[in-house]
Amino acid sequence: MNTLSTPESIATLAFALILAIIAYRVIRSMPNMAGNITAFRKRTLVWTQVALVLAVLQLNFKAGDWRFGIILGLIVLFTSSVWLAARYYDLRRPEAADPADQETGKE
């Protein structure tokens, strides 16, 4: 039970590939988002925290069985990468600058 069988390894790699493709597409579309990226960033942070808590709980209660922990770990990596990208783009947006600096012409 401590090792992954060949079908489990293939399914895990396929799941990781699907998450990587989705993350790539979401991150590439962030600069063109019309809505408030701050709200998106906050939601992804919440889902990162939820996935991390679930992963830690699963690893504590199912000691020795890493299969579901690997999937939860991949979800943590996915949500945290999207959160980091959202944070990066949120901090770089011109609307995120301090309004007082824009009035005086400073940046």
C-alpha atoms as an extended CHARMM CRD file, in Angstrom:
* protein
*
       107  EXT
         1         1  MET       CA              0.0000000000        0.0000000000        0.0000000000  PROA      1               0.0000000000
         2         2  ASN       CA              3.0100000000        2.3190000000        0.3270000000  PROA      2               0.0000000000
         3         3  THR       CA              3.8550000000        2.1820000000       -3.3850000000  PROA      3               0.0000000000
         4         4  LEU       CA              1.7650000000        3.3540000000       -6.2780000000  PROA      4               0.0000000000
         5         5  SER       CA              0.7740000000        0.7780000000       -8.8530000000  PROA      5               0.0000000000
         6         6  THR       CA              1.2560000000        1.5250000000      -12.5420000000  PROA      6               0.0000000000
         7         7  PRO       CA             -2.3820000000        2.5660000000      -13.1560000000  PROA      7               0.0000000000
         8         8  GLU       CA             -2.3080000000        4.7920000000      -10.0610000000  PROA      8               0.0000000000
         9         9  SER       CA              0.9260000000        6.4120000000      -11.2460000000  PROA      9               0.0000000000
        10        10  ILE       CA             -0.5200000000        7.0270000000      -14.7000000000  PROA      10              0.0000000000
        11        11  ALA       CA             -3.7150000000        8.5090000000      -13.2310000000  PROA      11              0.0000000000
        12        12  THR       CA             -1.6910000000       10.7330000000      -10.8860000000  PROA      12              0.0000000000
        13        13  LEU       CA              0.4670000000       11.9950000000      -13.7470000000  PROA      13              0.0000000000
        14        14  ALA       CA             -2.6350000000       12.6390000000      -15.8770000000  PROA      14              0.0000000000
        15        15  PHE       CA             -4.2300000000       14.5680000000      -13.0000000000  PROA      15              0.0000000000
        16        16  ALA       CA             -1.0380000000       16.6020000000      -12.5210000000  PROA      16              0.0000000000
        17        17  LEU       CA             -0.9240000000       17.3630000000      -16.2420000000  PROA      17              0.0000000000
        18        18  ILE       CA             -4.5650000000       18.4720000000      -16.2700000000  PROA      18              0.0000000000
        19        19  LEU       CA             -3.9820000000       20.7630000000      -13.2720000000  PROA      19              0.0000000000
        20        20  ALA       CA             -0.8510000000       22.2020000000      -14.8860000000  PROA      20              0.0000000000
        21        21  ILE       CA             -2.7190000000       22.9810000000      -18.1180000000  PROA      21              0.0000000000
        22        22  ILE       CA             -5.6010000000       24.6110000000      -16.2170000000  PROA      22              0.0000000000
        23        23  ALA       CA             -3.1830000000       26.6500000000      -14.0730000000  PROA      23              0.0000000000
        24        24  TYR       CA             -1.2900000000       27.7760000000      -17.1590000000  PROA      24              0.0000000000
        25        25  ARG       CA             -4.4770000000       28.9060000000      -18.8980000000  PROA      25              0.0000000000
        26        26  VAL       CA             -5.8020000000       30.7170000000      -15.8050000000  PROA      26              0.0000000000
        27        27  ILE       CA             -2.5000000000       32.4680000000      -15.1180000000  PROA      27              0.0000000000
        28        28  ARG       CA             -2.0910000000       33.5270000000      -18.7620000000  PROA      28              0.0000000000
        29        29  SER       CA             -5.5950000000       35.0340000000      -18.7780000000  PROA      29              0.0000000000
        30        30  MET       CA             -5.1320000000       37.0500000000      -15.5580000000  PROA      30              0.0000000000
        31        31  PRO       CA             -3.7600000000       40.2470000000      -17.1490000000  PROA      31              0.0000000000
        32        32  ASN       CA             -6.9170000000       40.4450000000      -19.2790000000  PROA      32              0.0000000000
        33        33  MET       CA             -9.3910000000       39.9370000000      -16.4220000000  PROA      33              0.0000000000
        34        34  ALA       CA            -12.0480000000       42.5990000000      -16.4780000000  PROA      34              0.0000000000
        35        35  GLY       CA            -13.2630000000       42.0720000000      -12.9180000000  PROA      35              0.0000000000
        36        36  ASN       CA            -11.7130000000       42.6310000000       -9.5460000000  PROA      36              0.0000000000
        37        37  ILE       CA             -8.6400000000       40.4190000000       -9.2810000000  PROA      37              0.0000000000
        38        38  THR       CA             -8.4080000000       41.0930000000       -5.5280000000  PROA      38              0.0000000000
        39        39  ALA       CA            -11.5450000000       39.0590000000       -4.8790000000  PROA      39              0.0000000000
        40        40  PHE       CA            -10.1800000000       36.2530000000       -7.0610000000  PROA      40              0.0000000000
        41        41  ARG       CA             -6.9120000000       36.3470000000       -5.1070000000  PROA      41              0.0000000000
        42        42  LYS       CA             -8.7540000000       36.0870000000       -1.7890000000  PROA      42              0.0000000000
        43        43  ARG       CA            -10.8320000000       33.1240000000       -2.9920000000  PROA      43              0.0000000000
        44        44  THR       CA             -7.7700000000       31.2480000000       -4.2080000000  PROA      44              0.0000000000
        45        45  LEU       CA             -6.0530000000       31.8750000000       -0.8710000000  PROA      45              0.0000000000
        46        46  VAL       CA             -9.0330000000       30.3640000000        0.9540000000  PROA      46              0.0000000000
        47        47  TRP       CA             -9.0000000000       27.2920000000       -1.3010000000  PROA      47              0.0000000000
        48        48  THR       CA             -5.2400000000       26.9340000000       -0.8130000000  PROA      48              0.0000000000
        49        49  GLN       CA             -5.7320000000       26.9360000000        2.9420000000  PROA      49              0.0000000000
        50        50  VAL       CA             -8.6050000000       24.4350000000        2.7450000000  PROA      50              0.0000000000
        51        51  ALA       CA             -6.5900000000       22.0750000000        0.5270000000  PROA      51              0.0000000000
        52        52  LEU       CA             -3.5650000000       22.3710000000        2.8060000000  PROA      52              0.0000000000
        53        53  VAL       CA             -5.6010000000       21.5660000000        5.9180000000  PROA      53              0.0000000000
        54        54  LEU       CA             -7.1870000000       18.5770000000        4.1820000000  PROA      54              0.0000000000
        55        55  ALA       CA             -3.7890000000       17.3280000000        3.0270000000  PROA      55              0.0000000000
        56        56  VAL       CA             -2.3010000000       17.5910000000        6.5200000000  PROA      56              0.0000000000
        57        57  LEU       CA             -5.3210000000       15.9250000000        8.1260000000  PROA      57              0.0000000000
        58        58  GLN       CA             -5.2660000000       13.1200000000        5.5820000000  PROA      58              0.0000000000
        59        59  LEU       CA             -1.5710000000       12.4920000000        6.1050000000  PROA      59              0.0000000000
        60        60  ASN       CA             -2.0510000000       12.4180000000        9.8860000000  PROA      60              0.0000000000
        61        61  PHE       CA             -5.0250000000       10.0640000000        9.9080000000  PROA      61              0.0000000000
        62        62  LYS       CA             -3.9880000000        7.7650000000        7.0620000000  PROA      62              0.0000000000
        63        63  ALA       CA             -0.3430000000        7.2230000000        7.9760000000  PROA      63              0.0000000000
        64        64  GLY       CA              1.4070000000        5.0420000000        5.4340000000  PROA      64              0.0000000000
        65        65  ASP       CA             -1.0990000000        5.6020000000        2.6030000000  PROA      65              0.0000000000
        66        66  TRP       CA              0.1920000000        8.4170000000        0.4090000000  PROA      66              0.0000000000
        67        67  ARG       CA             -2.1850000000        8.0420000000       -2.5340000000  PROA      67              0.0000000000
        68        68  PHE       CA             -4.8170000000       10.5830000000       -1.5430000000  PROA      68              0.0000000000
        69        69  GLY       CA             -2.1600000000       12.8070000000        0.0520000000  PROA      69              0.0000000000
        70        70  ILE       CA             -0.4170000000       13.0960000000       -3.2980000000  PROA      70              0.0000000000
        71        71  ILE       CA             -3.6460000000       14.2430000000       -4.9710000000  PROA      71              0.0000000000
        72        72  LEU       CA             -4.3000000000       16.7840000000       -2.2190000000  PROA      72              0.0000000000
        73        73  GLY       CA             -0.6990000000       17.9720000000       -2.4960000000  PROA      73              0.0000000000
        74        74  LEU       CA             -1.1850000000       18.5420000000       -6.2180000000  PROA      74              0.0000000000
        75        75  ILE       CA             -4.3250000000       20.5510000000       -5.4770000000  PROA      75              0.0000000000
        76        76  VAL       CA             -2.3780000000       22.6380000000       -2.9330000000  PROA      76              0.0000000000
        77        77  LEU       CA              0.2940000000       23.3350000000       -5.5510000000  PROA      77              0.0000000000
        78        78  PHE       CA             -2.3590000000       24.2540000000       -8.1250000000  PROA      78              0.0000000000
        79        79  THR       CA             -4.2850000000       26.6570000000       -5.8910000000  PROA      79              0.0000000000
        80        80  SER       CA             -1.1460000000       28.2320000000       -4.4440000000  PROA      80              0.0000000000
        81        81  SER       CA              0.3410000000       28.8430000000       -7.9090000000  PROA      81              0.0000000000
        82        82  VAL       CA             -2.8630000000       30.5400000000       -9.0310000000  PROA      82              0.0000000000
        83        83  TRP       CA             -2.9150000000       32.5830000000       -5.8060000000  PROA      83              0.0000000000
        84        84  LEU       CA              0.7060000000       33.6940000000       -6.2720000000  PROA      84              0.0000000000
        85        85  ALA       CA              0.0200000000       34.7340000000       -9.8520000000  PROA      85              0.0000000000
        86        86  ALA       CA             -3.1290000000       36.6040000000       -8.7980000000  PROA      86              0.0000000000
        87        87  ARG       CA             -1.1680000000       38.3680000000       -6.0540000000  PROA      87              0.0000000000
        88        88  TYR       CA              1.5530000000       39.3060000000       -8.5500000000  PROA      88              0.0000000000
        89        89  TYR       CA             -0.9220000000       40.7470000000      -11.0630000000  PROA      89              0.0000000000
        90        90  ASP       CA             -2.9710000000       42.4440000000       -8.3410000000  PROA      90              0.0000000000
        91        91  LEU       CA              0.0840000000       44.2890000000       -7.0480000000  PROA      91              0.0000000000
        92        92  ARG       CA              1.1360000000       45.3090000000      -10.5790000000  PROA      92              0.0000000000
        93        93  ARG       CA             -2.2180000000       46.7610000000      -11.6600000000  PROA      93              0.0000000000
        94        94  PRO       CA             -2.3440000000       50.5480000000      -11.9690000000  PROA      94              0.0000000000
        95        95  GLU       CA             -5.6740000000       50.6350000000      -10.0950000000  PROA      95              0.0000000000
        96        96  ALA       CA             -3.9590000000       49.0560000000       -7.0950000000  PROA      96              0.0000000000
        97        97  ALA       CA             -1.7120000000       52.0780000000       -6.6210000000  PROA      97              0.0000000000
        98        98  ASP       CA             -2.4130000000       54.5040000000       -3.8240000000  PROA      98              0.0000000000
        99        99  PRO       CA             -4.9680000000       57.1450000000       -4.9830000000  PROA      99              0.0000000000
       100       100  ALA       CA             -3.0630000000       59.8780000000       -3.1370000000  PROA      100             0.0000000000
       101       101  ASP       CA              0.0630000000       59.1360000000       -5.2130000000  PROA      101             0.0000000000
       102       102  GLN       CA             -1.9050000000       59.3290000000       -8.4590000000  PROA      102             0.0000000000
       103       103  GLU       CA             -3.3240000000       62.7630000000       -7.5840000000  PROA      103             0.0000000000
       104       104  THR       CA              0.0940000000       64.2580000000       -6.9070000000  PROA      104             0.0000000000
       105       105  GLY       CA              1.6930000000       62.5800000000       -9.9040000000  PROA      105             0.0000000000
       106       106  LYS       CA              4.0440000000       60.3780000000       -7.8740000000  PROA      106             0.0000000000
       107       107  GLU       CA              4.4780000000       56.6580000000       -8.4940000000  PROA      107             0.0000000000
